[in-house]
Short mmCIF file of C-alpha atoms and ligand atoms in Angstrom, two decimals:
data_model
loop_
_atom_site.label_atom_id
_atom_site.label_comp_id
_atom_site.label_asym_id
_atom_site.label_seq_id
_atom_site.Cartn_x
_atom_site.Cartn_y
_atom_site.Cartn_z
CA MET A 1152 -1.56 20.59 -7.13
CA ASN A 1153 0.03 17.80 -9.11
CA PHE A 1154 3.72 17.19 -9.66
CA LYS A 1155 6.17 14.79 -11.27
CA LEU A 1156 7.54 11.99 -9.09
CA GLU A 1157 10.99 13.48 -9.08
CA SER A 1158 12.92 14.99 -6.14
CA THR A 1159 13.08 18.66 -7.14
CA ALA A 1160 9.43 18.78 -8.17
CA ILE A 1161 8.45 17.09 -4.90
CA GLN A 1162 10.48 19.56 -2.79
CA THR A 1163 8.88 22.49 -4.62
CA ALA A 1164 5.44 21.02 -4.05
CA VAL A 1165 6.15 20.54 -0.34
CA ALA A 1166 7.31 24.16 -0.05
CA GLY A 1167 4.02 25.30 -1.62
CA LEU A 1168 1.77 23.26 0.69
CA LYS A 1169 -0.88 25.03 2.74
CA PHE A 1170 -2.43 23.27 5.70
CA ARG A 1171 -6.01 23.28 6.92
CA THR A 1172 -5.57 23.00 10.68
CA GLN A 1173 -8.97 23.94 12.13
CA ALA A 1174 -11.92 21.67 12.79
CA PHE A 1175 -14.64 21.65 10.12
CA ILE A 1176 -18.09 21.91 11.69
CA ASN A 1177 -21.37 22.94 10.07
CA GLY A 1178 -19.65 24.08 6.89
CA THR A 1179 -17.06 26.27 8.61
CA PHE A 1180 -13.42 25.87 9.62
CA ALA A 1181 -13.04 26.89 13.27
CA ASP A 1182 -10.74 26.59 16.28
CA ALA A 1183 -11.54 24.09 19.00
CA VAL A 1184 -14.04 25.35 21.60
CA SER A 1185 -11.26 25.10 24.22
CA GLY A 1186 -8.85 26.99 21.93
CA LYS A 1187 -6.35 24.17 22.40
CA THR A 1188 -4.10 22.83 19.65
CA PHE A 1189 -1.72 19.89 19.30
CA VAL A 1190 1.36 19.38 17.17
CA THR A 1191 1.39 17.02 14.21
CA GLU A 1192 4.86 15.68 13.55
CA ASN A 1193 6.74 14.36 10.53
CA PRO A 1194 7.83 10.86 11.65
CA ALA A 1195 10.63 10.81 9.08
CA THR A 1196 12.37 13.80 10.67
CA GLY A 1197 10.83 14.09 14.14
CA ARG A 1198 10.07 17.74 13.32
CA PRO A 1199 6.69 19.48 13.73
CA ILE A 1200 4.56 20.09 10.62
CA ALA A 1201 1.71 22.18 12.02
CA ARG A 1202 -0.54 22.78 15.01
CA ILE A 1203 -4.02 21.31 14.71
CA ALA A 1204 -7.20 22.28 16.58
CA GLU A 1205 -7.62 19.86 19.46
CA GLY A 1206 -11.30 18.99 19.43
CA ASP A 1207 -12.87 17.27 22.43
CA ALA A 1208 -16.36 16.49 23.74
CA ALA A 1209 -17.55 20.10 23.28
CA ASP A 1210 -16.55 20.14 19.59
CA VAL A 1211 -18.01 16.69 19.02
CA ASP A 1212 -21.27 17.94 20.53
CA CYS A 1213 -21.35 20.92 18.13
CA ALA A 1214 -20.58 18.64 15.18
CA VAL A 1215 -23.24 16.09 16.15
CA LYS A 1216 -25.86 18.85 16.55
CA ALA A 1217 -24.94 20.26 13.12
CA ALA A 1218 -25.05 16.78 11.60
CA ARG A 1219 -28.46 16.09 13.17
CA ALA A 1220 -29.89 19.41 12.01
CA ALA A 1221 -28.63 18.76 8.48
CA PHE A 1222 -30.08 15.26 8.56
CA GLU A 1223 -33.48 16.46 9.73
CA SER A 1224 -33.58 19.33 7.26
CA GLY A 1225 -33.49 16.80 4.43
CA SER A 1226 -30.90 18.94 2.58
CA TRP A 1227 -29.00 15.73 1.92
CA SER A 1228 -30.90 12.85 3.50
CA ARG A 1229 -34.03 13.40 1.43
CA ARG A 1230 -32.42 14.47 -1.81
CA LYS A 1231 -32.86 12.20 -4.80
CA PRO A 1232 -30.09 9.60 -4.91
CA ALA A 1233 -29.27 10.77 -8.44
CA GLU A 1234 -28.69 14.30 -7.13
CA ARG A 1235 -26.52 13.04 -4.30
CA LYS A 1236 -24.56 11.14 -6.91
CA GLN A 1237 -23.82 14.33 -8.85
CA THR A 1238 -22.48 16.09 -5.76
CA LEU A 1239 -20.37 13.10 -4.73
CA LEU A 1240 -18.94 12.78 -8.24
CA ARG A 1241 -17.96 16.46 -8.12
CA PHE A 1242 -16.32 15.77 -4.76
CA ALA A 1243 -14.38 12.82 -6.26
CA GLU A 1244 -13.30 15.05 -9.13
CA LEU A 1245 -11.97 17.70 -6.72
CA VAL A 1246 -10.13 15.05 -4.71
CA GLU A 1247 -8.58 13.85 -7.96
CA ALA A 1248 -7.61 17.40 -8.95
CA ASN A 1249 -5.93 17.81 -5.54
CA ALA A 1250 -4.52 14.28 -5.35
CA GLY A 1251 -0.92 15.50 -5.42
CA GLU A 1252 -1.43 17.70 -2.39
CA LEU A 1253 -3.34 15.00 -0.49
CA ALA A 1254 -0.62 12.47 -1.32
CA LEU A 1255 2.01 14.81 0.11
CA LEU A 1256 0.00 15.40 3.28
CA ASP A 1257 -0.30 11.64 3.90
CA CYS A 1258 3.37 11.13 3.07
CA LEU A 1259 4.50 13.88 5.47
CA GLU A 1260 2.27 12.94 8.38
CA ALA A 1261 2.33 9.13 8.12
CA GLY A 1262 5.88 8.60 6.80
CA LYS A 1263 4.51 6.62 3.84
CA PRO A 1264 6.54 6.46 0.60
CA ILE A 1265 5.44 9.22 -1.75
CA ALA A 1266 5.37 6.81 -4.70
CA ASP A 1267 2.77 4.68 -2.87
CA CYS A 1268 0.73 7.74 -1.86
CA VAL A 1269 0.67 8.98 -5.45
CA ASN A 1270 0.27 5.64 -7.24
CA ILE A 1271 -1.89 3.67 -4.81
CA ASP A 1272 -3.54 5.61 -1.95
CA LEU A 1273 -4.91 8.57 -3.85
CA PRO A 1274 -6.09 6.75 -6.99
CA ASP A 1275 -7.84 4.24 -4.68
CA THR A 1276 -9.38 7.08 -2.66
CA VAL A 1277 -10.83 8.69 -5.79
CA ALA A 1278 -12.01 5.36 -7.21
CA CYS A 1279 -13.71 4.50 -3.93
CA LEU A 1280 -15.60 7.80 -3.77
CA ARG A 1281 -16.69 7.38 -7.40
CA TRP A 1282 -17.78 3.77 -6.97
CA HIS A 1283 -20.06 4.53 -4.02
CA ALA A 1284 -21.36 7.74 -5.63
CA GLU A 1285 -22.34 5.71 -8.70
CA ALA A 1286 -23.88 2.87 -6.68
CA GLY A 1287 -26.22 5.13 -4.70
CA ASP A 1288 -28.88 5.52 -7.40
CA LYS A 1289 -28.83 1.91 -8.56
CA LEU A 1290 -30.11 0.16 -5.46
CA TYR A 1291 -33.74 -0.97 -5.30
CA ASP A 1292 -35.87 -1.57 -2.24
CA ARG A 1293 -38.28 -4.50 -1.96
CA VAL A 1294 -41.93 -5.45 -1.77
CA SER A 1295 -42.60 -8.49 0.39
CA PRO A 1296 -44.63 -11.45 -0.93
CA THR A 1297 -47.66 -10.84 1.28
CA GLY A 1298 -51.30 -11.67 0.40
CA PRO A 1299 -53.66 -9.55 -1.75
CA GLU A 1300 -55.06 -7.67 1.29
CA ASN A 1301 -51.74 -6.06 2.12
CA LEU A 1302 -48.84 -4.20 0.67
CA ALA A 1303 -45.59 -4.44 2.60
CA LEU A 1304 -42.70 -2.23 1.52
CA ILE A 1305 -39.24 -3.07 2.85
CA LEU A 1306 -37.23 0.09 2.66
CA ARG A 1307 -33.65 1.05 3.34
CA GLU A 1308 -33.35 4.40 5.10
CA PRO A 1309 -30.17 6.24 6.11
CA VAL A 1310 -29.20 5.52 9.73
CA GLY A 1311 -28.87 9.22 10.59
CA VAL A 1312 -25.74 10.65 12.19
CA VAL A 1313 -22.73 8.43 11.58
CA GLY A 1314 -19.52 8.81 13.60
CA CYS A 1315 -16.39 7.67 11.77
CA VAL A 1316 -13.20 7.05 13.72
CA VAL A 1317 -10.25 6.14 11.54
CA PRO A 1318 -6.54 5.17 11.79
CA TRP A 1319 -3.33 6.70 10.46
CA ASN A 1320 -2.02 4.03 8.10
CA PHE A 1321 -4.06 4.95 4.99
CA PRO A 1322 -5.36 8.37 6.02
CA ALA A 1323 -7.16 9.64 2.90
CA GLN A 1324 -8.24 6.19 1.80
CA MET A 1325 -9.86 5.30 5.13
CA VAL A 1326 -11.86 8.53 4.96
CA ALA A 1327 -13.13 7.48 1.52
CA TRP A 1328 -13.99 3.92 2.62
CA LYS A 1329 -16.31 5.32 5.32
CA LEU A 1330 -17.51 8.54 3.75
CA GLY A 1331 -18.31 7.14 0.28
CA PRO A 1332 -21.07 4.71 1.29
CA ALA A 1333 -22.23 6.70 4.35
CA LEU A 1334 -22.92 9.84 2.28
CA ALA A 1335 -24.27 7.97 -0.74
CA ALA A 1336 -26.87 6.41 1.57
CA GLY A 1337 -27.95 9.87 2.78
CA ASN A 1338 -26.38 10.04 6.24
CA SER A 1339 -24.63 12.94 7.96
CA VAL A 1340 -21.09 12.25 9.17
CA VAL A 1341 -18.86 13.33 12.05
CA LEU A 1342 -15.32 12.07 11.41
CA LYS A 1343 -12.36 11.94 13.76
CA PRO A 1344 -9.07 11.28 11.99
CA ALA A 1345 -6.17 9.68 13.88
CA GLU A 1346 -4.27 12.31 15.84
CA GLN A 1347 -1.13 11.64 13.75
CA THR A 1348 -2.87 12.24 10.41
CA SER A 1349 -5.53 14.96 10.36
CA LEU A 1350 -4.39 17.04 7.40
CA SER A 1351 -5.77 15.07 4.43
CA ALA A 1352 -9.18 14.64 6.13
CA LEU A 1353 -9.38 18.40 6.78
CA CYS A 1354 -8.37 19.15 3.20
CA MET A 1355 -11.07 16.74 1.97
CA ALA A 1356 -13.67 18.50 4.14
CA GLY A 1357 -12.93 21.75 2.30
CA LEU A 1358 -13.23 19.97 -1.05
CA ALA A 1359 -16.55 18.38 -0.09
CA ALA A 1360 -17.95 21.82 0.73
CA GLU A 1361 -16.61 23.16 -2.57
CA ALA A 1362 -18.38 20.29 -4.34
CA GLY A 1363 -21.69 21.48 -2.89
CA LEU A 1364 -22.20 19.16 0.08
CA PRO A 1365 -24.64 21.05 2.36
CA ALA A 1366 -23.35 22.44 5.66
CA GLY A 1367 -23.40 19.96 8.54
CA VAL A 1368 -23.43 16.84 6.35
CA PHE A 1369 -19.70 16.18 6.71
CA ASN A 1370 -17.88 17.40 9.82
CA VAL A 1371 -14.30 16.71 10.85
CA VAL A 1372 -13.23 16.95 14.50
CA PRO A 1373 -9.49 16.39 14.88
CA GLY A 1374 -8.30 15.42 18.35
CA PHE A 1375 -7.34 12.55 20.61
CA GLY A 1376 -8.96 9.15 20.96
CA PRO A 1377 -9.77 9.15 24.69
CA THR A 1378 -11.42 12.59 24.41
CA ALA A 1379 -12.85 13.29 20.93
CA GLY A 1380 -13.04 9.60 19.94
CA GLN A 1381 -14.75 8.56 23.15
CA ALA A 1382 -17.17 11.50 22.90
CA ILE A 1383 -18.31 10.23 19.48
CA GLY A 1384 -18.70 6.72 20.90
CA ARG A 1385 -20.80 7.89 23.85
CA HIS A 1386 -22.84 10.68 22.23
CA PRO A 1387 -26.59 9.97 22.41
CA GLY A 1388 -27.08 11.86 19.14
CA VAL A 1389 -24.82 9.52 17.15
CA ASP A 1390 -26.79 6.65 15.59
CA MET A 1391 -23.86 4.58 14.41
CA VAL A 1392 -20.07 4.44 14.59
CA ALA A 1393 -17.92 3.02 11.80
CA PHE A 1394 -14.48 2.40 13.25
CA THR A 1395 -11.21 1.21 11.76
CA GLY A 1396 -8.29 0.70 14.10
CA SER A 1397 -6.94 -1.69 16.69
CA THR A 1398 -9.00 -4.49 18.21
CA GLU A 1399 -8.26 -3.03 21.64
CA VAL A 1400 -9.89 0.33 20.84
CA GLY A 1401 -12.62 -1.35 18.77
CA ARG A 1402 -13.71 -3.19 21.93
CA LEU A 1403 -14.09 0.17 23.72
CA PHE A 1404 -16.65 1.30 21.15
CA LEU A 1405 -18.85 -1.69 21.99
CA ARG A 1406 -18.68 -0.60 25.61
CA TYR A 1407 -19.44 3.07 24.73
CA ALA A 1408 -22.51 1.91 22.77
CA ALA A 1409 -23.68 -0.40 25.55
CA GLU A 1410 -23.34 2.36 28.13
CA SER A 1411 -25.04 5.02 25.99
CA ASN A 1412 -27.72 4.61 23.32
CA LEU A 1413 -26.99 1.17 21.78
CA LYS A 1414 -25.75 2.89 18.64
CA ARG A 1415 -24.81 0.52 15.86
CA ILE A 1416 -21.09 -0.31 15.91
CA ILE A 1417 -19.14 -1.53 12.91
CA LEU A 1418 -15.51 -2.47 13.55
CA GLU A 1419 -12.64 -3.12 11.15
CA CYS A 1420 -9.72 -4.12 13.33
CA GLY A 1421 -6.34 -5.76 13.33
CA GLY A 1422 -4.92 -8.93 11.82
CA LYS A 1423 -2.17 -11.53 11.89
CA SER A 1424 -2.73 -12.77 8.39
CA PRO A 1425 -1.23 -16.04 7.17
CA GLN A 1426 0.42 -16.58 3.81
CA VAL A 1427 0.30 -20.33 3.21
CA VAL A 1428 2.71 -21.78 0.64
CA LEU A 1429 1.81 -25.42 -0.04
CA ALA A 1430 4.18 -28.10 -1.34
CA ASP A 1431 3.31 -27.37 -5.00
CA PRO A 1432 3.53 -23.58 -5.35
CA PRO A 1433 3.52 -21.82 -8.70
CA ASP A 1434 6.70 -20.08 -9.83
CA LEU A 1435 8.66 -19.35 -6.63
CA ASP A 1436 9.85 -15.94 -7.81
CA LEU A 1437 6.23 -14.89 -8.21
CA VAL A 1438 5.44 -16.26 -4.74
CA ALA A 1439 8.43 -14.38 -3.31
CA GLN A 1440 7.27 -11.11 -4.88
CA ASN A 1441 3.81 -11.47 -3.40
CA VAL A 1442 5.08 -12.54 0.01
CA VAL A 1443 7.44 -9.57 0.24
CA ASN A 1444 4.77 -7.16 -0.94
CA SER A 1445 2.25 -8.56 1.54
CA ALA A 1446 4.65 -8.38 4.48
CA PHE A 1447 6.44 -5.09 3.82
CA TRP A 1448 4.13 -2.87 1.78
CA ASN A 1449 3.21 0.23 3.82
CA MET A 1450 6.02 -0.69 6.27
CA GLY A 1451 3.88 -3.61 7.46
CA GLU A 1452 1.60 -0.94 8.97
CA ASN A 1453 -1.27 -2.60 7.23
CA CYS A 1454 -4.20 -4.43 8.80
CA SER A 1455 -4.06 -7.17 6.16
CA CYS A 1456 -0.28 -7.47 6.28
CA GLY A 1457 0.73 -11.10 5.64
CA SER A 1458 2.94 -11.26 8.71
CA ARG A 1459 3.05 -15.08 9.04
CA LEU A 1460 4.61 -17.06 6.19
CA ILE A 1461 3.45 -20.65 6.72
CA VAL A 1462 5.52 -22.62 4.25
CA HIS A 1463 5.90 -26.32 3.39
CA GLN A 1464 9.24 -27.60 4.65
CA SER A 1465 10.21 -28.90 1.18
CA VAL A 1466 10.24 -25.39 -0.37
CA LYS A 1467 11.07 -23.30 2.68
CA ASP A 1468 14.82 -22.83 2.19
CA ASP A 1469 14.50 -22.01 -1.50
CA LEU A 1470 11.67 -19.50 -0.87
CA LEU A 1471 13.39 -17.94 2.14
CA ASP A 1472 16.48 -17.38 0.04
CA ARG A 1473 14.45 -15.59 -2.63
CA ILE A 1474 12.39 -13.44 -0.25
CA THR A 1475 15.48 -12.44 1.72
CA LYS A 1476 17.24 -11.30 -1.46
CA LEU A 1477 14.16 -9.48 -2.71
CA ALA A 1478 13.32 -7.84 0.63
CA GLY A 1479 16.92 -6.62 0.79
CA THR A 1480 16.19 -4.50 -2.32
CA TRP A 1481 13.28 -2.68 -0.64
CA THR A 1482 15.00 0.62 0.13
CA VAL A 1483 14.22 2.09 3.53
CA GLY A 1484 14.53 5.86 3.50
CA ASP A 1485 13.10 9.34 3.19
CA PRO A 1486 9.38 8.98 2.36
CA LEU A 1487 9.68 12.00 0.04
CA ASP A 1488 12.27 10.19 -2.11
CA PRO A 1489 10.44 8.56 -5.04
CA ALA A 1490 12.81 5.57 -4.87
CA THR A 1491 11.87 4.74 -1.26
CA ARG A 1492 9.84 1.55 -0.78
CA VAL A 1493 9.76 1.61 3.03
CA GLY A 1494 9.25 4.85 4.96
CA SER A 1495 9.30 5.48 8.69
CA MET A 1496 7.24 4.05 11.49
CA ILE A 1497 4.36 6.36 12.46
CA GLU A 1498 5.83 7.62 15.75
CA LYS A 1499 8.54 6.99 18.30
CA PRO A 1500 6.46 4.85 20.69
CA HIS A 1501 5.42 2.68 17.74
CA LEU A 1502 9.06 2.26 16.62
CA GLU A 1503 9.89 1.18 20.16
CA LYS A 1504 7.02 -1.29 20.13
CA VAL A 1505 8.26 -2.82 16.86
CA LEU A 1506 11.85 -3.03 18.20
CA GLY A 1507 10.42 -4.69 21.32
CA TYR A 1508 8.84 -7.40 19.15
CA ILE A 1509 12.15 -7.94 17.34
CA ALA A 1510 13.86 -8.38 20.71
CA ALA A 1511 11.10 -10.82 21.76
CA GLY A 1512 11.62 -12.84 18.57
CA LYS A 1513 15.32 -13.20 19.35
CA ALA A 1514 14.67 -14.04 23.01
CA ASP A 1515 12.12 -16.70 22.05
CA GLY A 1516 14.69 -18.44 19.85
CA ALA A 1517 13.59 -17.39 16.35
CA LYS A 1518 16.47 -17.08 13.88
CA LEU A 1519 17.03 -13.61 12.43
CA ALA A 1520 17.37 -13.98 8.64
CA LEU A 1521 17.31 -10.29 7.66
CA GLY A 1522 17.40 -6.85 9.26
CA GLY A 1523 16.36 -6.38 12.87
CA ARG A 1524 17.83 -2.95 13.65
CA GLN A 1525 16.75 0.66 13.90
CA ILE A 1526 18.45 2.71 11.16
CA LEU A 1527 18.84 6.27 9.83
CA GLU A 1528 18.71 7.75 13.35
CA THR A 1529 20.54 10.87 12.19
CA ALA A 1530 17.52 11.81 10.04
CA GLY A 1531 15.63 12.28 13.32
CA GLY A 1532 12.92 9.83 12.25
CA TYR A 1533 11.73 6.38 13.25
CA PHE A 1534 13.11 3.90 10.74
CA VAL A 1535 13.53 0.16 11.13
CA GLU A 1536 15.06 -2.39 8.78
CA VAL A 1537 12.93 -4.81 6.84
CA THR A 1538 13.12 -7.86 9.11
CA ILE A 1539 12.63 -11.61 8.57
CA PHE A 1540 12.64 -14.28 11.28
CA ASP A 1541 13.08 -17.95 10.34
CA GLU A 1542 12.31 -20.97 12.55
CA VAL A 1543 9.37 -19.28 14.20
CA THR A 1544 6.72 -21.35 15.97
CA ASN A 1545 3.15 -20.15 16.08
CA ALA A 1546 3.34 -20.02 19.88
CA MET A 1547 5.94 -17.24 19.84
CA LYS A 1548 4.86 -13.70 20.61
CA ILE A 1549 5.96 -12.45 17.16
CA ALA A 1550 3.58 -14.98 15.56
CA ARG A 1551 0.63 -14.24 17.84
CA GLU A 1552 0.48 -10.46 18.20
CA GLU A 1553 -0.06 -7.82 15.53
CA ILE A 1554 3.32 -6.06 15.20
CA PHE A 1555 2.21 -3.48 12.61
CA GLY A 1556 5.77 -3.12 11.36
CA PRO A 1557 8.03 -4.68 8.68
CA VAL A 1558 8.58 -7.98 10.50
CA LEU A 1559 7.85 -11.33 8.82
CA SER A 1560 7.74 -14.64 10.72
CA VAL A 1561 8.52 -17.82 8.76
CA ILE A 1562 6.82 -20.95 10.13
CA PRO A 1563 7.46 -24.33 8.45
CA PHE A 1564 4.89 -27.17 8.24
CA ALA A 1565 4.70 -30.77 7.02
CA THR A 1566 1.07 -31.47 6.10
CA GLU A 1567 -1.83 -29.48 4.66
CA ALA A 1568 -3.90 -30.11 7.80
CA GLU A 1569 -1.09 -28.71 9.90
CA ALA A 1570 -0.86 -25.62 7.66
CA VAL A 1571 -4.58 -24.92 8.02
CA ALA A 1572 -4.42 -25.45 11.79
CA ILE A 1573 -1.54 -22.97 12.12
CA ALA A 1574 -3.24 -20.46 9.81
CA ASN A 1575 -6.38 -20.59 11.96
CA ASP A 1576 -4.56 -20.63 15.30
CA THR A 1577 -4.99 -16.90 15.86
CA ASN A 1578 -7.57 -14.58 17.38
CA TYR A 1579 -7.65 -12.67 14.10
CA GLY A 1580 -9.23 -13.48 10.73
CA LEU A 1581 -8.88 -10.56 8.35
CA ALA A 1582 -7.02 -11.83 5.29
CA ALA A 1583 -5.00 -14.79 4.03
CA SER A 1584 -3.11 -15.87 0.91
CA LEU A 1585 -2.41 -19.35 -0.33
CA TYR A 1586 -0.15 -20.67 -3.06
CA THR A 1587 -0.65 -23.97 -4.90
CA ARG A 1588 -0.79 -25.27 -8.46
CA ASP A 1589 -3.71 -27.55 -7.68
CA LEU A 1590 -7.24 -26.21 -8.12
CA ASN A 1591 -8.78 -28.64 -5.64
CA THR A 1592 -6.20 -27.81 -2.98
CA ALA A 1593 -6.84 -24.11 -3.61
CA HIS A 1594 -10.60 -24.45 -3.02
CA ARG A 1595 -10.22 -26.80 -0.07
CA VAL A 1596 -7.71 -24.61 1.78
CA ALA A 1597 -9.47 -21.34 0.87
CA ARG A 1598 -12.66 -22.67 2.46
CA ALA A 1599 -10.85 -24.02 5.52
CA ILE A 1600 -9.14 -20.74 6.40
CA ARG A 1601 -11.24 -18.50 8.62
CA ALA A 1602 -10.66 -15.05 7.17
CA GLY A 1603 -12.71 -12.33 5.44
CA THR A 1604 -10.61 -12.40 2.27
CA VAL A 1605 -8.54 -15.33 1.01
CA SER A 1606 -6.45 -14.69 -2.09
CA VAL A 1607 -5.09 -17.53 -4.20
CA ASN A 1608 -1.67 -17.37 -5.89
CA CYS A 1609 -1.42 -13.66 -5.13
CA TYR A 1610 -1.66 -11.15 -2.31
CA SER A 1611 -4.79 -9.06 -2.70
CA GLU A 1612 -7.48 -7.21 -0.78
CA GLY A 1613 -9.80 -7.58 -3.78
CA ASP A 1614 -11.17 -4.44 -5.39
CA LEU A 1615 -14.07 -2.06 -4.77
CA THR A 1616 -16.60 -4.69 -5.81
CA THR A 1617 -15.58 -7.05 -2.99
CA PRO A 1618 -16.46 -6.66 0.69
CA PHE A 1619 -13.52 -6.17 3.08
CA GLY A 1620 -13.59 -7.07 6.74
CA GLY A 1621 -12.68 -9.72 9.21
CA PHE A 1622 -13.73 -12.85 11.04
CA LYS A 1623 -13.12 -13.28 14.77
CA GLU A 1624 -11.42 -10.32 16.50
CA SER A 1625 -10.54 -8.67 13.19
CA GLY A 1626 -13.97 -7.19 12.85
CA PHE A 1627 -17.49 -6.80 14.06
CA ALA A 1628 -20.81 -6.62 12.26
CA GLY A 1629 -19.96 -5.21 8.89
CA ARG A 1630 -17.79 -4.79 5.84
CA ASP A 1631 -16.12 -1.90 4.05
CA LYS A 1632 -16.28 -1.52 0.23
CA SER A 1633 -18.82 -3.02 -2.18
CA ILE A 1634 -22.61 -2.97 -1.98
CA TRP A 1635 -22.42 -4.53 1.50
CA ALA A 1636 -20.87 -1.29 2.76
CA HIS A 1637 -23.97 0.61 1.62
CA GLU A 1638 -26.28 -1.72 3.51
CA GLN A 1639 -24.48 -1.19 6.78
CA TYR A 1640 -25.17 2.55 6.62
CA THR A 1641 -28.93 1.97 6.33
CA GLU A 1642 -31.80 0.93 8.61
CA LEU A 1643 -34.41 -1.55 7.45
CA LYS A 1644 -37.98 -0.26 7.63
CA THR A 1645 -41.22 -2.11 6.93
CA ILE A 1646 -44.30 -0.16 5.84
CA TRP A 1647 -47.33 -2.42 6.15
CA MET A 1648 -50.54 -1.29 4.44
CA GLN A 1649 -54.06 -2.67 4.67
CA LEU A 1650 -55.66 -2.60 1.22
CA ALA A 1651 -59.41 -2.12 0.86
P1 NAP B 364 -6.06 2.85 17.14
O1 NAP B 364 -5.04 3.27 18.10
O2 NAP B 364 -7.06 1.82 17.52
O3 NAP B 364 -6.79 4.19 16.68
C1 NAP B 364 -7.84 4.22 15.75
C2 NAP B 364 -8.68 5.44 16.02
O4 NAP B 364 -9.32 5.31 17.30
C3 NAP B 364 -7.88 6.73 16.09
O5 NAP B 364 -8.63 7.77 15.51
C4 NAP B 364 -7.69 6.92 17.57
O6 NAP B 364 -7.45 8.23 18.00
C5 NAP B 364 -9.02 6.43 18.11
N1 NAP B 364 -8.93 6.07 19.53
C6 NAP B 364 -7.82 5.74 20.24
N2 NAP B 364 -8.14 5.52 21.54
C7 NAP B 364 -9.47 5.74 21.65
C8 NAP B 364 -10.39 5.69 22.74
N3 NAP B 364 -10.00 5.39 23.98
N4 NAP B 364 -11.69 5.96 22.49
C9 NAP B 364 -12.10 6.29 21.24
N5 NAP B 364 -11.28 6.37 20.19
C10 NAP B 364 -9.98 6.09 20.37
O7 NAP B 364 -5.43 2.32 15.79
P2 NAP B 364 -4.23 2.98 14.99
O8 NAP B 364 -3.03 2.80 15.82
O9 NAP B 364 -4.60 4.34 14.53
O10 NAP B 364 -4.20 2.06 13.67
C11 NAP B 364 -3.64 0.80 13.66
C12 NAP B 364 -4.69 -0.30 13.82
O11 NAP B 364 -5.72 -0.15 12.84
C13 NAP B 364 -4.13 -1.67 13.61
O12 NAP B 364 -4.58 -2.56 14.60
C14 NAP B 364 -4.69 -2.09 12.25
O13 NAP B 364 -4.78 -3.46 12.06
C15 NAP B 364 -6.01 -1.41 12.23
N6 NAP B 364 -6.51 -1.22 10.86
C16 NAP B 364 -7.55 -2.01 10.42
C17 NAP B 364 -8.04 -1.88 9.12
C18 NAP B 364 -9.19 -2.74 8.64
O14 NAP B 364 -9.80 -2.40 7.63
N7 NAP B 364 -9.51 -3.84 9.29
C19 NAP B 364 -7.49 -0.94 8.27
C20 NAP B 364 -6.43 -0.14 8.73
C21 NAP B 364 -5.97 -0.30 10.03
P3 NAP B 364 -5.91 8.70 18.26
O15 NAP B 364 -5.37 8.90 16.92
O16 NAP B 364 -6.00 9.95 19.02
O17 NAP B 364 -5.21 7.58 18.97
MG1 MG B 365 -3.56 5.68 18.10
#
């Protein structure tokens, strides 16, 4: 289903939507073993969308057994990489053919602007699946430089059964970031979407089967974190978990692994990313555009959100003026309206959390420069104004904790050393931006900032060719995207041979 980005066409498309609401295990859609369901809600209206099968430990166990059987059968794990590529490319094609529907599902469940879902999330999802599909048959193993009496092969083998536990902020895209490299490497997957956003993952499961992925290779168990999520983390039949979500929950997976089978754990977690504007920035309008995009894109519900603007005191007032004016043009409203730039917060408790941070900013003495209030209550949803605080110090709560909402903190500085110190004074280290006209300053500051991705004179997460992940408490042991993502879904094996 594809449609024009125009209100009537969108409403018609919504009316025609069909939902997959059952778990997908061993190639079949089925109710939860317990028969339980939970409601998924539209956060822009507060109204229910559908009831979803509530998987728990019993369903995870079925899915892991199916994934293990598929892995051991070799139906996928031992197929030629070139053949896996063909299936995954067909899958990408089907996702592309159904991109309109998937975009609507993410828009409805996550409250994300439809224009972003259509123009960013779904094209990126398709591109990601294609990139990893294509990479799978272009990777070579190695022969070690041993003496003439031996031959030592250093091989990469699929890890086995991979559990993927993903968040709600980029639902379809996060599935692709995990699934693309995990499947290309030959693994079987058991995925648990976030409880708020199961629909696009379930739709993608149907498309993967249609593309010819053998039964049991990709399973989706919708459900809650403490039950279904924990069961994946503790299952002795899961060889690895790839997790994206909060640092708090990421930590739990390390515990689950320690207390079960020492499964490999890869974590992509939160951030409090700095945007550093030095005393010699390029065109300030361009800086303002990037700063606003970094802080408010996806409602600030973005792990690499540039939530701290660390700006040289000589340009602060001028830049603040421009970003305030520009941010004021980012329309907050109905996610289904193609003109909306900022949709709703994901759920009521999260809205309350964001409002709590705004209250903390005021109480700590930061100066409110824009927004700060809940709005559009009559719609029934969870909307908050785009919010900017000036005169923030890095010690304040709003500068230290991940808010995951549209709240920007502006922190002035006097010297480059001070800027770097503030940028690094955080437990996180996912992303950073810096703005300067001087090439030497750019290299010096980019190297000094402790973050997985540093962008210069722009806000960017790179593209599919660049690894994405964090230093410090933003991540653990791996990277999404790029060839480095493939490696993390493989085990290293040495085959040592004695030659006659
Ligand atoms: P979250 O609460 O940590 O949830 C992530 C996933 O873990 C969900 O599927 C969740 O299930 C599950 N979970 C929750 N509690 C669990 C438990 N006790 N045991 C096992 N699994 C559990 O994160 P979120 O609120 O969905 O997403 C926001 C966070 O994700 C932010 O911190 C953001 O920075 C981070 N994020 C990071 C990246 C990155 O690439 N670094 C990308 C996007 C988002 P439920 O849905 O049932 O809670
Ligand atoms: Mg959650």
